[in-house]
Amino acid sequence: MSTVSAPARPRAIAWRLASVAEVRAETVTTRTLVLDVPGWPGHRAGQHVDVRLTAEDGYQAQRSYSIASAPETPRLALTVERLEDGEVSPYLTDVLRPGDRLELRGPIGGYFVWDVTLGGPLLLVAGGSGIVPLMAMLRHRAAVLQHADARARHEVPARLLYSARRWDDVIYREELARLAEGDETLEVALTLTREAPRGWTGFRRRIDKMMLAEVAWPPAERPRAFVCGPTPLVEAVAAALVELGHDPARVKTERFGPTGGSA
Amino acid sequence: MDGGSATRRQAVDEAMRLDGNAAAGILSEVFVPDLTTARAACASCGAIREVGALFVYAHGMGTVLRCPSCGAAVLRVARTRTRLWFDATGARLLVMTAAE
Ligand SMILES: Cc1cc2nc3c(=O)[nH]c(=O)nc-3n(C[C@H](O)[C@H](O)[C@H](O)COP(=O)(O)OP(=O)(O)OC[C@H]3O[C@@H](n4cnc5c(N)ncnc54)[C@H](O)[C@@H]3O)c2cc1C
Ligand SMILES: [Zn+2]
């Protein structure tokens, strides 16, 4: 009898030990963790990682965090909002320091992804920390198009509608302004739901159907829509887009859960 | 159980709802291809959707993926320290992209 060697056992997405290279304050409650991840296989914009914390007694808590960095940048960045009574997020935002280790697996989830080759128009709608995976898409788009001509940019126009409580809660505020300034095919619209600075001329209410009709392309242009944030916001926005006539198959959602960020 | 607490529980469940994409991590322990882009046919109503577009309810150790059309459980996956449980009785068919 001959022995047949078993085929190499395919491996599940591995847990890896990342090390924190940098911690950046984005807003009062959010921090970006820049990570070195040995063996990281690369990712697509929109994917996430699972982070796992293990207590000394062996108790483990696991949460998902979207990848904020573009696939084109060497280091992985996560942006985490601290929830006061949360189990995991306060550790990530307040305790971790450069040099610390963090266990994660990824990249995960090929469903909520976009790259330039998928084409546009690209409609992004975010609430609170739901901006994170959409920022990876915008950063990827900017990296790919930075040396392209105007025609290439016009083939993948992008619009972002982003809901935050206050001006100071707007994550990546300066970078978004910079990206939009240098690119006539990117439009960024903010809505501030709680409090707005003096002289604010932007939207001042929760995202609704009228706002979406104003910001989004008409359904006939067949935009690809990505909606991300707290579950109630995501469900309201996705339903409104479908009511406006957008194809449900082109409206992708990523629910962050009950609180997934202030919006 | 009184109706009020059932309604409250449903409201909490709805706020906790995630997308199938959020289950990609635990599904990757069971399947090699990315299951979030696989298509699943619901055994109870026949609706066909990408797994990433199902509704996810994650409680404790277990994750239930429900059909957005009829609410039936399409897939269930759970892990204990030593075992993975995968129940696909609610899926009539799963079609995924093969590795090249
Ligand atoms: C795919 C995906 C990607 C995500 N990406 C990001 C990201 O990029 N950045 C980010 O900051 N977050 C992201 N999240 C959210 C993140 O995974 C965590 O849910 C979040 O950080 C809270 O975790 P926590 O342990 O701090 O809070 P938890 O301890 O889980 O509690 C969270 C909050 O919810 C409340 N809560 C808990 N259970 C219930 C209940 N049954 N009913 C009502 N309220 C309840 C708690 O009181 C608390 O305020 C993502 C989620 C998903 C699914
Ligand atoms: Zn069904």
CSV table of C-alpha atoms and ligand atoms in Angstrom, one decimal:
chain,number,residue,atom,x,y,z
A,1,MET,CA,0.0,0.0,0.0
A,2,SER,CA,1.4,3.4,-0.9
A,3,THR,CA,1.0,6.3,1.4
A,4,VAL,CA,-0.4,9.4,0.0
A,5,SER,CA,0.7,12.5,1.8
A,6,ALA,CA,-2.1,14.6,3.0
A,7,PRO,CA,-2.4,17.9,1.1
A,8,ALA,CA,-1.1,20.8,3.1
A,9,ARG,CA,-3.8,21.8,5.5
A,10,PRO,CA,-5.1,25.2,4.5
A,11,ARG,CA,-4.7,27.7,7.2
A,12,ALA,CA,-7.3,30.0,8.8
A,13,ILE,CA,-6.6,33.7,8.9
A,14,ALA,CA,-3.9,33.7,11.5
A,15,TRP,CA,-3.8,35.6,14.8
A,16,ARG,CA,-0.7,37.8,14.8
A,17,LEU,CA,1.1,40.0,17.3
A,18,ALA,CA,1.2,43.5,16.1
A,19,SER,CA,3.3,46.2,17.8
A,20,VAL,CA,2.2,49.7,18.3
A,21,ALA,CA,4.4,52.1,16.4
A,22,GLU,CA,2.5,55.3,17.1
A,23,VAL,CA,-0.6,56.5,18.9
A,24,ARG,CA,-2.2,59.7,17.4
A,25,ALA,CA,-5.0,61.7,18.9
A,26,GLU,CA,-7.7,62.4,16.3
A,27,THR,CA,-10.4,63.9,18.5
A,28,VAL,CA,-11.0,64.0,22.2
A,29,THR,CA,-12.4,60.5,22.2
A,30,THR,CA,-10.6,58.8,19.2
A,31,ARG,CA,-7.1,57.6,18.7
A,32,THR,CA,-5.4,56.2,15.7
A,33,LEU,CA,-3.1,53.2,16.4
A,34,VAL,CA,-0.4,52.8,13.8
A,35,LEU,CA,0.8,49.2,13.9
A,36,ASP,CA,3.6,47.1,12.6
A,37,VAL,CA,2.2,43.7,11.8
A,38,PRO,CA,4.9,41.1,11.0
A,39,GLY,CA,3.7,38.9,8.0
A,40,TRP,CA,0.8,41.2,7.2
A,41,PRO,CA,-0.5,39.9,3.8
A,42,GLY,CA,-2.0,43.3,2.6
A,43,HIS,CA,-5.6,44.3,2.6
A,44,ARG,CA,-8.3,46.0,0.5
A,45,ALA,CA,-9.9,49.3,1.5
A,46,GLY,CA,-13.0,48.6,3.6
A,47,GLN,CA,-11.7,45.4,5.3
A,48,HIS,CA,-11.4,45.0,9.1
A,49,VAL,CA,-9.4,43.1,11.7
A,50,ASP,CA,-10.5,41.3,14.8
A,51,VAL,CA,-8.7,42.4,17.9
A,52,ARG,CA,-8.4,40.1,20.9
A,53,LEU,CA,-7.5,41.0,24.4
A,54,THR,CA,-6.6,38.3,26.9
A,55,ALA,CA,-6.7,39.0,30.7
A,56,GLU,CA,-4.3,37.3,33.1
A,57,ASP,CA,-6.9,34.8,34.1
A,58,GLY,CA,-7.4,33.8,30.4
A,59,TYR,CA,-10.6,35.7,29.8
A,60,GLN,CA,-10.7,37.0,26.3
A,61,ALA,CA,-12.7,39.8,24.7
A,62,GLN,CA,-12.8,40.2,20.9
A,63,ARG,CA,-14.0,43.2,18.8
A,64,SER,CA,-13.8,44.2,15.1
A,65,TYR,CA,-12.0,47.3,14.0
A,66,SER,CA,-11.9,48.7,10.5
A,67,ILE,CA,-8.6,49.4,8.8
A,68,ALA,CA,-8.1,53.1,8.3
A,69,SER,CA,-5.0,53.0,6.2
A,70,ALA,CA,-4.8,52.6,2.5
A,71,PRO,CA,-3.4,49.4,1.1
A,72,GLU,CA,-0.7,51.5,-0.4
A,73,THR,CA,0.8,52.5,3.0
A,74,PRO,CA,3.2,50.2,4.7
A,75,ARG,CA,1.8,50.4,8.2
A,76,LEU,CA,-1.6,49.3,9.4
A,77,ALA,CA,-3.7,52.0,11.0
A,78,LEU,CA,-6.9,51.5,13.2
A,79,THR,CA,-8.9,54.4,14.5
A,80,VAL,CA,-10.8,53.6,17.7
A,81,GLU,CA,-13.5,55.6,19.5
A,82,ARG,CA,-13.5,55.3,23.3
A,83,LEU,CA,-16.8,54.3,24.8
A,84,GLU,CA,-16.8,55.3,28.5
A,85,ASP,CA,-18.3,52.0,29.7
A,86,GLY,CA,-16.8,49.8,27.0
A,87,GLU,CA,-14.9,46.7,27.7
A,88,VAL,CA,-12.3,46.9,24.9
A,89,SER,CA,-12.2,50.4,23.4
A,90,PRO,CA,-10.9,52.3,26.5
A,91,TYR,CA,-7.9,49.9,26.6
A,92,LEU,CA,-7.1,50.6,23.0
A,93,THR,CA,-7.4,54.4,23.2
A,94,ASP,CA,-6.1,55.1,26.7
A,95,VAL,CA,-3.7,52.3,27.7
A,96,LEU,CA,-1.8,51.2,24.7
A,97,ARG,CA,1.6,53.0,24.1
A,98,PRO,CA,4.2,52.7,21.4
A,99,GLY,CA,6.1,49.5,21.8
A,100,ASP,CA,3.1,47.6,23.3
A,101,ARG,CA,1.8,44.4,21.6
A,102,LEU,CA,-1.7,43.8,20.3
A,103,GLU,CA,-3.2,40.5,19.1
A,104,LEU,CA,-5.2,40.7,15.9
A,105,ARG,CA,-6.3,38.7,12.8
A,106,GLY,CA,-7.0,39.9,9.4
A,107,PRO,CA,-7.6,41.2,6.9
A,108,ILE,CA,-11.2,40.1,7.2
A,109,GLY,CA,-14.4,40.6,5.1
A,110,GLY,CA,-14.3,40.8,1.3
A,111,TYR,CA,-17.9,42.0,1.2
A,112,PHE,CA,-17.5,45.7,2.2
A,113,VAL,CA,-14.6,46.6,0.0
A,114,TRP,CA,-13.9,49.1,-2.8
A,115,ASP,CA,-11.0,49.7,-5.0
A,116,VAL,CA,-10.5,52.0,-7.9
A,117,THR,CA,-10.8,49.2,-10.4
A,118,LEU,CA,-14.5,48.7,-9.3
A,119,GLY,CA,-15.2,52.2,-10.6
A,120,GLY,CA,-17.5,54.9,-9.5
A,121,PRO,CA,-19.3,57.0,-8.8
A,122,LEU,CA,-18.5,56.3,-5.2
A,123,LEU,CA,-21.0,57.4,-2.6
A,124,LEU,CA,-19.8,57.2,1.0
A,125,VAL,CA,-22.1,57.8,4.0
A,126,ALA,CA,-20.7,57.7,7.5
A,127,GLY,CA,-21.8,58.3,11.0
A,128,GLY,CA,-19.3,58.8,13.8
A,129,SER,CA,-16.4,56.3,13.7
A,130,GLY,CA,-18.1,54.8,10.6
A,131,ILE,CA,-15.8,57.1,8.7
A,132,VAL,CA,-12.9,54.7,9.3
A,133,PRO,CA,-13.3,52.1,6.5
A,134,LEU,CA,-14.6,54.9,4.2
A,135,MET,CA,-11.4,56.8,4.9
A,136,ALA,CA,-9.4,53.8,3.8
A,137,MET,CA,-11.3,54.0,0.5
A,138,LEU,CA,-10.6,57.7,0.1
A,139,ARG,CA,-7.0,57.3,0.9
A,140,HIS,CA,-6.7,54.4,-1.5
A,141,ARG,CA,-8.4,56.5,-4.2
A,142,ALA,CA,-6.1,59.4,-3.6
A,143,ALA,CA,-3.0,57.2,-3.7
A,144,VAL,CA,-4.0,55.6,-7.0
A,145,LEU,CA,-5.1,58.8,-8.6
A,146,GLN,CA,-2.4,61.1,-7.4
A,147,HIS,CA,-0.4,60.8,-10.6
A,148,ALA,CA,-3.4,60.2,-12.9
A,149,ASP,CA,-4.8,62.8,-15.2
A,150,ALA,CA,-8.1,64.6,-14.7
A,151,ARG,CA,-9.9,62.2,-17.0
A,152,ALA,CA,-9.0,59.2,-14.8
A,153,ARG,CA,-10.3,61.1,-11.7
A,154,HIS,CA,-13.5,62.0,-13.4
A,155,GLU,CA,-14.1,58.3,-14.0
A,156,VAL,CA,-14.3,57.6,-10.2
A,157,PRO,CA,-15.8,60.7,-8.7
A,158,ALA,CA,-16.5,60.4,-5.0
A,159,ARG,CA,-18.8,62.1,-2.5
A,160,LEU,CA,-18.8,61.7,1.2
A,161,LEU,CA,-21.7,62.6,3.5
A,162,TYR,CA,-20.4,62.4,7.1
A,163,SER,CA,-22.5,62.9,10.2
A,164,ALA,CA,-20.9,63.9,13.5
A,165,ARG,CA,-22.2,65.4,16.7
A,166,ARG,CA,-19.9,68.4,16.8
A,167,TRP,CA,-17.2,70.1,14.7
A,168,ASP,CA,-14.6,68.7,17.2
A,169,ASP,CA,-15.9,65.2,16.8
A,170,VAL,CA,-15.1,65.1,13.1
A,171,ILE,CA,-12.4,62.5,12.7
A,172,TYR,CA,-9.7,63.2,10.0
A,173,ARG,CA,-11.1,66.7,9.6
A,174,GLU,CA,-8.0,68.3,8.3
A,175,GLU,CA,-7.1,65.5,6.0
A,176,LEU,CA,-10.6,65.4,4.5
A,177,ALA,CA,-10.4,69.1,3.8
A,178,ARG,CA,-7.0,68.7,2.2
A,179,LEU,CA,-8.1,65.8,0.0
A,180,ALA,CA,-11.2,67.7,-1.2
A,181,GLU,CA,-9.3,70.9,-1.8
A,182,GLY,CA,-6.8,69.2,-4.2
A,183,ASP,CA,-9.4,67.2,-6.1
A,184,GLU,CA,-12.3,68.6,-8.0
A,185,THR,CA,-13.8,65.1,-8.2
A,186,LEU,CA,-14.2,64.6,-4.5
A,187,GLU,CA,-16.9,66.4,-2.5
A,188,VAL,CA,-17.2,66.2,1.3
A,189,ALA,CA,-20.4,67.2,3.0
A,190,LEU,CA,-20.6,67.3,6.8
A,191,THR,CA,-23.7,67.4,9.0
A,192,LEU,CA,-23.4,68.3,12.7
A,193,THR,CA,-26.3,66.9,14.7
A,194,ARG,CA,-25.7,68.4,18.2
A,195,GLU,CA,-23.8,71.7,18.0
A,196,ALA,CA,-22.2,73.7,15.2
A,197,PRO,CA,-19.6,76.5,15.3
A,198,ARG,CA,-20.7,80.1,14.7
A,199,GLY,CA,-21.2,80.8,11.0
A,200,TRP,CA,-21.6,77.1,10.1
A,201,THR,CA,-23.4,76.8,6.8
A,202,GLY,CA,-23.4,73.0,6.4
A,203,PHE,CA,-26.2,70.6,7.4
A,204,ARG,CA,-27.4,70.7,10.9
A,205,ARG,CA,-29.6,67.6,11.3
A,206,ARG,CA,-29.5,63.8,11.2
A,207,ILE,CA,-29.1,62.3,7.7
A,208,ASP,CA,-32.5,62.0,6.0
A,209,LYS,CA,-33.9,61.2,2.6
A,210,MET,CA,-33.8,64.9,1.5
A,211,MET,CA,-30.2,65.3,2.4
A,212,LEU,CA,-29.3,62.1,0.6
A,213,ALA,CA,-31.2,63.3,-2.5
A,214,GLU,CA,-29.2,66.5,-2.4
A,215,VAL,CA,-25.8,65.0,-1.9
A,216,ALA,CA,-26.0,61.7,-3.8
A,217,TRP,CA,-26.0,61.1,-7.5
A,218,PRO,CA,-29.4,60.3,-9.0
A,219,PRO,CA,-30.0,56.5,-9.1
A,220,ALA,CA,-29.7,56.5,-12.9
A,221,GLU,CA,-25.9,57.2,-12.5
A,222,ARG,CA,-25.7,53.9,-10.5
A,223,PRO,CA,-23.4,55.0,-7.7
A,224,ARG,CA,-21.8,52.4,-5.5
A,225,ALA,CA,-22.9,53.3,-2.0
A,226,PHE,CA,-21.0,52.3,1.2
A,227,VAL,CA,-22.8,53.1,4.4
A,228,CYS,CA,-21.1,52.7,7.8
A,229,GLY,CA,-21.7,53.7,11.4
A,230,PRO,CA,-24.0,52.9,14.3
A,231,THR,CA,-26.6,50.3,13.4
A,232,PRO,CA,-29.6,52.7,13.6
A,233,LEU,CA,-28.0,55.3,11.3
A,234,VAL,CA,-26.9,52.6,8.8
A,235,GLU,CA,-30.4,51.1,8.6
A,236,ALA,CA,-32.1,54.5,8.2
A,237,VAL,CA,-29.6,55.6,5.5
A,238,ALA,CA,-29.8,52.3,3.6
A,239,ALA,CA,-33.6,52.3,3.6
A,240,ALA,CA,-33.7,56.0,2.4
A,241,LEU,CA,-31.3,55.2,-0.4
A,242,VAL,CA,-33.5,52.3,-1.6
A,243,GLU,CA,-36.6,54.5,-1.3
A,244,LEU,CA,-34.9,57.1,-3.5
A,245,GLY,CA,-34.5,54.4,-6.1
A,246,HIS,CA,-31.0,53.1,-5.6
A,247,ASP,CA,-30.4,49.5,-6.4
A,248,PRO,CA,-30.2,47.6,-3.1
A,249,ALA,CA,-27.4,45.4,-4.5
A,250,ARG,CA,-25.3,48.6,-4.9
A,251,VAL,CA,-25.9,49.8,-1.3
A,252,LYS,CA,-23.4,48.0,1.0
A,253,THR,CA,-23.6,48.4,4.7
A,254,GLU,CA,-21.3,47.9,7.6
A,255,ARG,CA,-23.1,48.2,11.0
A,256,PHE,CA,-20.8,49.0,13.9
A,257,GLY,CA,-23.4,48.0,16.6
A,258,PRO,CA,-25.5,50.0,19.0
A,259,THR,CA,-23.0,52.7,19.7
A,260,GLY,CA,-20.3,52.2,17.0
A,261,GLY,CA,-19.5,55.9,17.3
A,262,SER,CA,-21.2,59.2,18.0
A,263,ALA,CA,-23.2,60.5,15.1
B,1,MET,CA,-43.6,36.8,29.1
B,2,ASP,CA,-45.5,40.1,28.7
B,3,GLY,CA,-45.6,41.9,25.4
B,4,GLY,CA,-43.7,44.9,26.6
B,5,SER,CA,-40.5,43.0,27.5
B,6,ALA,CA,-40.7,41.1,24.2
B,7,THR,CA,-40.8,44.4,22.3
B,8,ARG,CA,-38.0,45.8,24.4
B,9,ARG,CA,-35.9,42.8,23.7
B,10,GLN,CA,-36.6,43.1,20.0
B,11,ALA,CA,-35.5,46.7,20.1
B,12,VAL,CA,-32.2,45.8,21.8
B,13,ASP,CA,-31.7,43.0,19.3
B,14,GLU,CA,-32.2,45.4,16.4
B,15,ALA,CA,-29.7,47.9,17.8
B,16,MET,CA,-27.2,45.1,18.2
B,17,ARG,CA,-27.7,43.9,14.6
B,18,LEU,CA,-24.6,43.8,12.4
B,19,ASP,CA,-23.9,42.8,8.8
B,20,GLY,CA,-22.8,39.3,7.7
B,21,ASN,CA,-19.4,40.9,7.0
B,22,ALA,CA,-18.9,41.3,10.7
B,23,ALA,CA,-18.9,37.5,11.0
B,24,ALA,CA,-16.1,37.1,8.5
B,25,GLY,CA,-13.5,36.4,11.3
B,26,ILE,CA,-15.2,33.4,12.8
B,27,LEU,CA,-16.4,32.1,9.4
B,28,SER,CA,-12.7,32.2,8.3
B,29,GLU,CA,-12.1,29.6,10.9
B,30,VAL,CA,-14.5,27.2,9.2
B,31,PHE,CA,-14.1,28.1,5.5
B,32,VAL,CA,-11.0,28.8,3.5
B,33,PRO,CA,-12.6,31.0,0.8
B,34,ASP,CA,-14.0,34.3,2.1
B,35,LEU,CA,-17.6,33.5,2.9
B,36,THR,CA,-18.8,37.1,3.0
B,37,THR,CA,-18.8,37.2,-0.8
B,38,ALA,CA,-20.4,33.7,-1.1
B,39,ARG,CA,-24.1,33.6,-2.1
B,40,ALA,CA,-26.5,31.8,0.3
B,41,ALA,CA,-30.0,30.7,-0.6
B,42,CYS,CA,-32.4,30.9,2.4
B,43,ALA,CA,-34.0,27.5,2.9
B,44,SER,CA,-37.2,29.0,4.2
B,45,CYS,CA,-38.0,31.7,1.6
B,46,GLY,CA,-35.5,31.1,-1.2
B,47,ALA,CA,-34.0,34.6,-1.1
B,48,ILE,CA,-30.4,34.6,-2.4
B,49,ARG,CA,-28.0,37.0,-0.9
B,50,GLU,CA,-24.3,37.5,-0.3
B,51,VAL,CA,-23.4,36.3,3.2
B,52,GLY,CA,-22.0,39.7,3.9
B,53,ALA,CA,-25.5,41.2,3.4
B,54,LEU,CA,-27.3,38.8,5.9
B,55,PHE,CA,-28.1,40.2,9.4
B,56,VAL,CA,-25.7,39.1,12.1
B,57,TYR,CA,-26.7,38.7,15.7
B,58,ALA,CA,-23.7,37.9,17.9
B,59,HIS,CA,-24.4,36.7,21.4
B,60,GLY,CA,-21.8,35.3,23.7
B,61,MET,CA,-20.0,32.5,21.9
B,62,GLY,CA,-22.5,32.2,19.0
B,63,THR,CA,-23.2,34.1,15.9
B,64,VAL,CA,-26.5,33.8,14.0
B,65,LEU,CA,-26.8,35.0,10.4
B,66,ARG,CA,-30.4,35.7,9.5
B,67,CYS,CA,-32.2,36.2,6.2
B,68,PRO,CA,-33.1,39.9,5.8
B,69,SER,CA,-36.2,38.9,3.8
B,70,CYS,CA,-37.9,36.5,6.2
B,71,GLY,CA,-35.8,36.6,9.4
B,72,ALA,CA,-35.0,32.8,9.3
B,73,ALA,CA,-31.6,31.7,10.6
B,74,VAL,CA,-29.5,30.8,7.6
B,75,LEU,CA,-26.2,30.0,9.2
B,76,ARG,CA,-25.1,29.6,12.8
B,77,VAL,CA,-21.5,29.4,13.9
B,78,ALA,CA,-20.2,29.1,17.4
B,79,ARG,CA,-17.0,28.4,19.1
B,80,THR,CA,-16.0,27.0,22.4
B,81,ARG,CA,-12.4,26.7,23.6
B,82,THR,CA,-11.9,23.5,21.7
B,83,ARG,CA,-14.7,23.2,19.1
B,84,LEU,CA,-16.3,25.0,16.3
B,85,TRP,CA,-20.0,24.5,15.5
B,86,PHE,CA,-21.4,25.3,12.1
B,87,ASP,CA,-25.1,24.8,11.4
B,88,ALA,CA,-26.2,25.4,7.8
B,89,THR,CA,-29.7,23.8,7.9
B,90,GLY,CA,-31.2,27.2,7.1
B,91,ALA,CA,-29.2,27.5,3.8
B,92,ARG,CA,-30.4,25.6,0.8
B,93,LEU,CA,-27.2,26.3,-1.1
B,94,LEU,CA,-23.9,28.1,-0.6
B,95,VAL,CA,-21.9,29.2,-3.6
B,96,MET,CA,-18.4,30.6,-3.1
B,97,THR,CA,-15.5,31.6,-5.3
B,98,ALA,CA,-12.9,28.9,-5.7
B,99,ALA,CA,-9.3,29.7,-5.1
B,100,GLU,CA,-7.4,30.0,-8.4
C,1,LIG,C1,-17.1,45.2,11.2
C,1,LIG,C2,-17.0,46.2,12.4
C,1,LIG,C3,-16.0,47.2,12.3
C,1,LIG,C4,-15.8,48.1,13.3
C,1,LIG,N1,-14.9,49.1,13.2
C,1,LIG,C5,-14.7,50.0,14.2
C,1,LIG,C6,-13.8,51.1,14.1
C,1,LIG,O1,-13.1,51.2,13.0
C,1,LIG,N2,-13.6,52.0,15.1
C,1,LIG,C7,-14.4,51.9,16.2
C,1,LIG,O2,-14.2,52.7,17.2
C,1,LIG,N3,-15.3,50.9,16.4
C,1,LIG,C8,-15.5,50.0,15.4
C,1,LIG,N4,-16.4,49.0,15.6
C,1,LIG,C9,-17.1,48.8,16.9
C,1,LIG,C10,-16.2,48.0,17.8
C,1,LIG,O3,-16.2,46.6,17.3
C,1,LIG,C11,-16.8,47.8,19.2
C,1,LIG,O4,-18.1,47.5,19.2
C,1,LIG,C12,-16.7,49.1,20.0
C,1,LIG,O5,-15.3,49.6,20.0
C,1,LIG,C13,-17.2,49.0,21.4
C,1,LIG,O6,-16.5,48.0,22.1
C,1,LIG,P1,-16.3,48.0,23.6
C,1,LIG,O7,-15.7,46.7,24.1
C,1,LIG,O8,-15.5,49.3,24.0
C,1,LIG,O9,-17.7,48.3,24.2
C,1,LIG,P2,-18.7,47.2,24.8
C,1,LIG,O10,-18.2,46.7,26.1
C,1,LIG,O11,-18.9,46.1,23.7
C,1,LIG,O12,-20.0,48.0,24.9
C,1,LIG,C14,-20.3,48.9,23.9
C,1,LIG,C15,-21.4,49.9,24.2
C,1,LIG,O13,-22.6,49.3,23.9
C,1,LIG,C16,-23.4,49.2,25.0
C,1,LIG,N5,-24.0,47.9,24.9
C,1,LIG,C17,-23.5,46.7,25.1
C,1,LIG,N6,-24.4,45.7,25.0
C,1,LIG,C18,-25.6,46.3,24.8
C,1,LIG,C19,-26.9,45.9,24.6
C,1,LIG,N7,-27.3,44.6,24.6
C,1,LIG,N8,-27.9,46.8,24.3
C,1,LIG,C20,-27.6,48.1,24.3
C,1,LIG,N9,-26.3,48.6,24.4
C,1,LIG,C21,-25.4,47.7,24.7
C,1,LIG,C22,-22.5,49.3,26.2
C,1,LIG,O14,-23.2,49.9,27.3
C,1,LIG,C23,-21.4,50.2,25.7
C,1,LIG,O15,-21.8,51.6,25.8
C,1,LIG,C24,-16.6,48.0,14.5
C,1,LIG,C25,-17.6,47.0,14.6
C,1,LIG,C26,-17.8,46.1,13.5
C,1,LIG,C27,-18.8,45.1,13.7
C,2,ZN,ZN,-35.5,33.9,4.0
